[in-house]
Amino acid sequence: AQPVAETSEPTPEQQVVMASIRDPLNPPEPIIAGRTAAAQMAELFAERYGSYSTQGDYQNLRDLLPVMTASYRSKTEAMLADAQSQQGQPYEGVTSAKVSTDVRVFSQAAGTAVIAVMLQQQKTTATSTVSGYRSLRLELKEESGGWKVDAVRWENDLTPAS
């Protein structure tokens, strides 16, 4: 039997694996290439973005500033500068945990991705607790060798679990 000639170029992930096999004592820099890295950034961002309390005074957003593009960071900083302190407001807290991730659009060449992260959320107030699901749509751009969030929007209101 004749060997089959490959006609396609290996993916970046396959190139890292092949380089590690060729020289296992001197593997390439450990990288999480492309799609996986973008999805992981979206998941981490979504969980932090979706977890907050009135006592936190927008700390969840401040913590995320370093992983935002310059444009989105500027918009968020402007919103934070105009935001009223939530101290003294009736307590409301939300915790979020990733349920699933959907990479809707991904282009390594363009350095862009659109990813939706489904979150399970628990919203607690002084008088009630509601658990349910929300989907956060994130637009990411590759900058300086890493993925940064360029825009986000909730796709639905908290849908109580049945």
Coordinates of N, CA and C in Angstrom, one line a residue:
A1 N 0.8 -1.2 0.0 CA 0.0 0.0 0.0 C 0.9 1.2 0.0
Q2 N 0.5 2.2 -0.8 CA 1.2 3.5 -0.9 C 0.8 4.4 0.2
P3 N 1.7 5.2 0.8 CA 1.3 6.1 1.8 C 0.5 7.2 1.2
V4 N -0.5 7.7 1.9 CA -1.4 8.8 1.4 C -0.7 10.1 1.7
A5 N -0.6 11.0 0.7 CA 0.0 12.3 0.8 C -1.0 13.2 1.5
E6 N -0.5 14.0 2.5 CA -1.4 15.0 3.1 C -1.4 16.2 2.2
T7 N -2.6 16.8 2.1 CA -2.7 18.0 1.3 C -3.0 19.3 2.1
S8 N -3.3 19.1 3.4 CA -3.6 20.3 4.1 C -2.5 20.6 5.1
E9 N -2.3 21.9 5.5 CA -1.3 22.3 6.5 C -1.9 22.0 7.8
P10 N -1.0 21.6 8.8 CA -1.4 21.3 10.1 C -1.9 22.6 10.8
T11 N -2.8 22.4 11.7 CA -3.3 23.6 12.5 C -2.3 24.0 13.5
P12 N -2.4 25.2 14.0 CA -1.4 25.6 15.0 C -1.3 24.6 16.2
E13 N -2.5 24.1 16.6 CA -2.5 23.1 17.7 C -1.7 21.9 17.3
Q14 N -1.9 21.4 16.1 CA -1.1 20.2 15.6 C 0.4 20.5 15.5
Q15 N 0.7 21.7 15.1 CA 2.1 22.1 15.0 C 2.8 22.0 16.3
V16 N 2.1 22.5 17.4 CA 2.7 22.5 18.7 C 2.9 21.0 19.2
V17 N 1.9 20.2 18.9 CA 2.0 18.7 19.3 C 3.2 18.1 18.5
M18 N 3.3 18.3 17.2 CA 4.3 17.7 16.4 C 5.7 18.2 16.9
A19 N 5.8 19.5 17.2 CA 7.1 20.0 17.7 C 7.5 19.3 19.0
S20 N 6.5 19.1 19.8 CA 6.8 18.4 21.1 C 7.2 17.0 20.9
I21 N 6.6 16.3 19.9 CA 7.0 14.9 19.6 C 8.4 14.8 19.1
R22 N 8.8 15.8 18.2 CA 10.1 15.8 17.5 C 11.2 16.0 18.6
D23 N 11.0 16.8 19.5 CA 12.0 17.2 20.5 C 11.4 17.3 21.9
P24 N 11.1 16.1 22.5 CA 10.3 16.2 23.8 C 11.1 16.8 25.0
L25 N 12.4 16.9 24.9 CA 13.2 17.5 25.9 C 13.3 19.0 25.8
N26 N 12.9 19.5 24.6 CA 12.9 21.0 24.4 C 11.6 21.4 23.6
P27 N 10.5 21.2 24.3 CA 9.2 21.5 23.6 C 9.1 23.0 23.4
P28 N 8.2 23.4 22.4 CA 7.9 24.8 22.2 C 7.3 25.4 23.4
E29 N 7.2 26.8 23.4 CA 6.6 27.5 24.5 C 5.2 26.9 24.7
P30 N 4.8 26.6 25.9 CA 3.4 26.1 26.1 C 2.4 27.2 25.8
I31 N 1.7 26.9 24.7 CA 0.6 27.9 24.3 C -0.7 27.2 24.2
I32 N -1.7 27.9 24.4 CA -3.0 27.4 24.0 C -3.5 28.2 22.8
A33 N -3.5 27.5 21.7 CA -3.6 28.2 20.5 C -5.1 28.6 20.2
G34 N -5.2 29.7 19.5 CA -6.5 30.1 18.8 C -7.8 29.9 19.5
R35 N -8.6 29.1 19.0 CA -10.0 28.9 19.4 C -10.1 28.5 20.9
T36 N -9.3 27.6 21.4 CA -9.3 27.2 22.8 C -9.0 28.4 23.7
A37 N -8.0 29.2 23.4 CA -7.6 30.3 24.2 C -8.7 31.4 24.2
A38 N -9.3 31.6 23.0 CA -10.4 32.6 23.0 C -11.6 32.1 23.8
A39 N -11.9 30.8 23.7 CA -13.1 30.3 24.5 C -12.8 30.4 26.0
Q40 N -11.6 30.1 26.4 CA -11.2 30.1 27.8 C -11.3 31.6 28.3
M41 N -10.8 32.5 27.6 CA -10.9 33.9 28.0 C -12.4 34.3 28.1
A42 N -13.2 33.9 27.2 CA -14.7 34.3 27.2 C -15.3 33.7 28.5
E43 N -15.0 32.4 28.8 CA -15.6 31.8 30.0 C -15.2 32.5 31.3
L44 N -13.9 32.8 31.4 CA -13.4 33.5 32.6 C -14.0 34.8 32.8
F45 N -14.1 35.6 31.6 CA -14.7 36.9 31.6 C -16.1 36.9 32.0
A46 N -16.9 35.9 31.4 CA -18.3 35.9 31.6 C -18.6 35.6 33.1
E47 N -17.9 34.6 33.7 CA -18.2 34.3 35.1 C -18.0 35.5 36.0
R48 N -16.9 36.2 35.8 CA -16.6 37.4 36.6 C -17.6 38.5 36.3
Y49 N -17.8 38.8 35.0 CA -18.7 39.8 34.6 C -20.1 39.6 35.2
G50 N -20.6 38.4 35.2 CA -21.9 38.0 35.7 C -22.0 37.8 37.2
S51 N -20.9 38.0 38.0 CA -21.0 37.8 39.4 C -20.7 39.2 40.1
Y52 N -21.6 39.7 40.8 CA -21.5 41.0 41.5 C -22.5 41.1 42.6
S53 N -22.2 42.2 43.4 CA -23.2 42.5 44.5 C -23.2 44.0 44.6
T54 N -24.3 44.5 45.3 CA -24.3 45.9 45.5 C -23.2 46.4 46.5
Q55 N -22.7 45.5 47.3 CA -21.7 45.8 48.2 C -20.3 45.8 47.5
G56 N -20.2 45.2 46.3 CA -18.9 45.2 45.6 C -18.6 46.5 44.9
D57 N -19.5 47.3 44.7 CA -19.3 48.6 44.1 C -18.6 48.5 42.7
Y58 N -19.0 47.6 41.8 CA -18.5 47.4 40.5 C -17.1 46.8 40.4
Q59 N -16.6 46.2 41.5 CA -15.3 45.6 41.5 C -15.1 44.5 40.5
N60 N -16.2 43.8 40.1 CA -16.1 42.8 39.1 C -15.7 43.4 37.8
L61 N -16.2 44.6 37.5 CA -15.8 45.3 36.2 C -14.4 45.8 36.3
R62 N -14.0 46.4 37.4 CA -12.6 46.9 37.6 C -11.6 45.7 37.4
D63 N -11.9 44.6 37.9 CA -11.0 43.4 37.8 C -10.9 43.0 36.4
L64 N -11.8 43.2 35.5 CA -11.8 42.8 34.1 C -11.1 43.8 33.2
L65 N -10.8 45.0 33.7 CA -10.3 46.0 32.8 C -9.0 45.6 32.1
P66 N -8.1 44.8 32.7 CA -6.9 44.4 32.0 C -7.1 43.5 30.8
V67 N -8.2 42.8 30.8 CA -8.5 41.8 29.7 C -9.5 42.4 28.7
M68 N -9.7 43.7 28.7 CA -10.5 44.4 27.7 C -9.6 45.1 26.6
T69 N -10.2 45.2 25.4 CA -9.5 46.0 24.4 C -9.4 47.4 24.9
A70 N -8.6 48.2 24.3 CA -8.5 49.6 24.7 C -9.8 50.3 24.5
S71 N -10.5 50.1 23.4 CA -11.8 50.7 23.2 C -12.8 50.3 24.2
Y72 N -13.0 49.0 24.5 CA -14.0 48.6 25.5 C -13.6 49.0 26.9
R73 N -12.3 49.0 27.2 CA -11.8 49.5 28.5 C -12.2 51.0 28.7
S74 N -12.0 51.8 27.6 CA -12.3 53.2 27.7 C -13.8 53.4 28.0
K75 N -14.6 52.7 27.3 CA -16.1 52.8 27.5 C -16.5 52.3 28.9
T76 N -15.9 51.3 29.4 CA -16.2 50.8 30.8 C -15.7 51.7 31.8
E77 N -14.5 52.3 31.6 CA -14.0 53.3 32.6 C -14.9 54.5 32.6
A78 N -15.4 55.0 31.5 CA -16.3 56.1 31.5 C -17.6 55.8 32.2
M79 N -18.1 54.6 32.0 CA -19.3 54.1 32.7 C -19.1 54.1 34.2
L80 N -17.9 53.6 34.6 CA -17.6 53.5 36.0 C -17.4 54.9 36.7
A81 N -16.9 55.8 35.9 CA -16.7 57.2 36.4 C -18.1 57.9 36.6
D82 N -19.1 57.5 35.8 CA -20.4 58.1 35.9 C -21.3 57.3 36.9
A83 N -21.0 56.1 37.2 CA -21.8 55.2 38.0 C -22.0 55.8 39.4
Q84 N -23.1 55.6 39.9 CA -23.4 56.0 41.3 C -22.9 54.8 42.2
S85 N -22.4 55.1 43.3 CA -22.0 54.1 44.3 C -23.2 53.3 44.7
Q86 N -23.1 52.0 44.8 CA -24.2 51.2 45.2 C -24.3 51.0 46.7
Q87 N -23.3 51.5 47.4 CA -23.3 51.4 48.8 C -24.6 52.0 49.4
G88 N -25.2 51.4 50.3 CA -26.4 51.9 50.9 C -27.6 51.4 50.2
Q89 N -27.5 50.8 49.0 CA -28.7 50.3 48.3 C -29.1 49.0 49.0
P90 N -30.3 48.6 48.8 CA -30.7 47.2 49.3 C -29.9 46.2 48.6
Y91 N -29.5 45.2 49.4 CA -28.6 44.1 49.0 C -29.1 43.4 47.8
E92 N -28.3 43.2 46.8 CA -28.5 42.3 45.7 C -27.2 41.7 45.3
G93 N -27.1 40.4 45.2 CA -25.9 39.7 44.7 C -26.2 38.6 43.7
V94 N -25.3 38.5 42.8 CA -25.5 37.5 41.7 C -24.2 36.7 41.6
T95 N -24.3 35.4 41.7 CA -23.1 34.5 41.4 C -23.4 33.8 40.1
S96 N -22.3 33.6 39.3 CA -22.5 33.0 38.0 C -21.5 31.8 37.8
A97 N -21.9 30.8 37.2 CA -21.0 29.7 36.8 C -21.3 29.2 35.4
K98 N -20.2 29.0 34.7 CA -20.3 28.6 33.3 C -21.0 27.2 33.2
V99 N -21.9 27.1 32.2 CA -22.6 25.9 31.9 C -22.1 25.4 30.6
S100 N -22.0 26.2 29.6 CA -21.6 25.8 28.3 C -21.0 27.0 27.5
T101 N -20.3 26.7 26.5 CA -19.6 27.7 25.6 C -19.9 27.4 24.2
D102 N -20.3 28.4 23.4 CA -20.6 28.2 22.0 C -19.7 29.2 21.2
V103 N -18.7 28.7 20.5 CA -17.9 29.5 19.6 C -18.7 29.7 18.3
R104 N -19.2 30.9 18.2 CA -20.1 31.1 17.0 C -19.3 31.5 15.8
V105 N -18.3 32.4 16.0 CA -17.5 32.9 14.9 C -16.1 32.8 15.4
F106 N -15.1 32.3 14.6 CA -13.7 32.3 14.9 C -12.9 32.5 13.7
S107 N -12.0 33.5 13.7 CA -11.1 33.7 12.6 C -9.7 34.0 13.2
Q108 N -8.8 33.0 13.1 CA -7.4 33.2 13.6 C -6.8 34.3 12.7
A109 N -7.0 34.3 11.4 CA -6.4 35.2 10.5 C -6.8 36.7 10.8
A110 N -8.1 36.9 11.1 CA -8.5 38.2 11.4 C -8.3 38.6 12.9
G111 N -8.1 37.5 13.7 CA -7.9 37.8 15.1 C -9.2 38.2 15.8
T112 N -10.3 37.5 15.4 CA -11.6 37.9 16.0 C -12.4 36.6 16.3
A113 N -13.3 36.8 17.3 CA -14.1 35.7 17.7 C -15.4 36.2 18.3
V114 N -16.5 35.5 18.1 CA -17.8 35.8 18.8 C -18.1 34.5 19.5
I115 N -18.3 34.6 20.8 CA -18.5 33.4 21.7 C -19.7 33.7 22.6
A116 N -20.6 32.8 22.8 CA -21.6 32.9 23.8 C -21.4 31.9 24.9
V117 N -21.5 32.4 26.1 CA -21.3 31.6 27.3 C -22.6 31.5 28.1
M118 N -23.1 30.3 28.3 CA -24.3 30.1 29.0 C -23.9 30.0 30.5
L119 N -24.5 30.8 31.3 CA -24.2 30.9 32.7 C -25.4 30.4 33.6
Q120 N -25.1 29.7 34.6 CA -26.2 29.4 35.6 C -25.9 30.5 36.7
Q121 N -27.0 31.2 37.0 CA -26.9 32.3 37.9 C -27.8 32.2 39.1
Q122 N -27.4 32.7 40.3 CA -28.2 32.7 41.4 C -28.3 34.2 41.9
K123 N -29.5 34.7 41.9 CA -29.6 36.1 42.3 C -30.3 36.2 43.6
T124 N -29.6 36.8 44.6 CA -30.1 36.9 45.9 C -30.4 38.3 46.3
T125 N -31.6 38.6 46.9 CA -31.9 39.9 47.4 C -32.2 39.7 48.9
A126 N -32.6 40.8 49.6 CA -32.9 40.7 51.0 C -34.1 39.8 51.3
T127 N -34.9 39.7 50.2 CA -36.2 38.9 50.4 C -36.4 37.7 49.6
S128 N -35.5 37.4 48.6 CA -35.7 36.3 47.7 C -34.4 35.8 47.1
T129 N -34.5 34.6 46.5 CA -33.4 34.0 45.8 C -34.0 33.4 44.5
V130 N -33.4 33.7 43.4 CA -33.9 33.2 42.1 C -32.7 32.5 41.4
S131 N -32.8 31.3 40.9 CA -31.8 30.6 40.2 C -32.3 30.4 38.7
G132 N -31.3 30.6 37.8 CA -31.7 30.4 36.4 C -30.5 30.5 35.5
Y133 N -30.8 30.8 34.2 CA -29.8 30.8 33.2 C -29.8 32.1 32.4
R134 N -28.6 32.5 32.0 CA -28.4 33.7 31.1 C -27.3 33.4 30.1
S135 N -27.4 33.9 28.9 CA -26.4 33.8 27.9 C -25.7 35.1 27.7
L136 N -24.4 35.2 27.8 CA -23.6 36.4 27.5 C -22.9 36.2 26.2
R137 N -23.1 37.2 25.3 CA -22.4 37.2 24.0 C -21.2 38.1 24.1
L138 N -20.0 37.5 23.7 CA -18.8 38.3 23.8 C -18.1 38.4 22.5
E139 N -17.6 39.5 22.1 CA -16.8 39.7 20.9 C -15.4 39.9 21.4
L140 N -14.5 39.1 20.9 CA -13.1 39.2 21.3 C -12.2 39.5 20.1
K141 N -11.0 40.2 20.4 CA -10.0 40.5 19.4 C -8.7 40.0 20.0
E142 N -7.8 39.6 19.1 CA -6.5 39.2 19.5 C -5.6 40.4 19.5
E143 N -5.0 40.7 20.6 CA -4.1 41.9 20.8 C -2.9 41.5 21.5
S144 N -1.7 41.9 21.1 CA -0.5 41.6 21.8 C -0.3 40.1 22.2
G145 N -0.7 39.3 21.3 CA -0.5 37.8 21.5 C -1.5 37.2 22.4
G146 N -2.6 37.9 22.8 CA -3.6 37.3 23.6 C -5.0 37.8 23.2
W147 N -6.0 37.1 23.7 CA -7.4 37.5 23.4 C -7.9 38.4 24.5
K148 N -8.6 39.5 24.0 CA -9.2 40.5 24.8 C -10.6 40.7 24.4
V149 N -11.4 41.1 25.4 CA -12.9 41.3 25.1 C -13.1 42.7 24.6
D150 N -13.9 42.8 23.5 CA -14.1 44.0 22.8 C -15.5 44.5 23.0
A151 N -16.5 43.6 23.4 CA -17.9 44.0 23.6 C -18.6 42.8 24.2
V152 N -19.6 43.1 25.0 CA -20.4 42.0 25.6 C -21.9 42.5 25.6
R153 N -22.8 41.6 25.6 CA -24.2 41.9 25.8 C -24.9 40.7 26.2
W154 N -25.9 40.9 27.1 CA -26.7 39.8 27.6 C -27.7 39.5 26.5
E155 N -27.9 38.2 26.2 CA -28.9 37.8 25.2 C -30.3 37.5 25.7
N156 N -30.4 37.4 27.0 CA -31.7 37.2 27.6 C -31.7 37.6 29.1
D157 N -32.9 37.8 29.7 CA -33.0 38.0 31.1 C -32.8 36.7 31.8
L158 N -32.6 36.8 33.1 CA -32.5 35.6 33.9 C -33.7 34.8 33.8
T159 N -33.6 33.5 33.3 CA -34.7 32.6 33.1 C -34.7 31.6 34.2
P160 N -35.7 31.7 35.1 CA -35.7 30.8 36.3 C -35.7 29.4 35.9
A161 N -34.9 28.6 36.6 CA -34.8 27.1 36.3 C -36.2 26.5 36.8
S162 N -36.6 25.5 36.1 CA -37.9 24.9 36.5 C -37.7 23.6 37.2

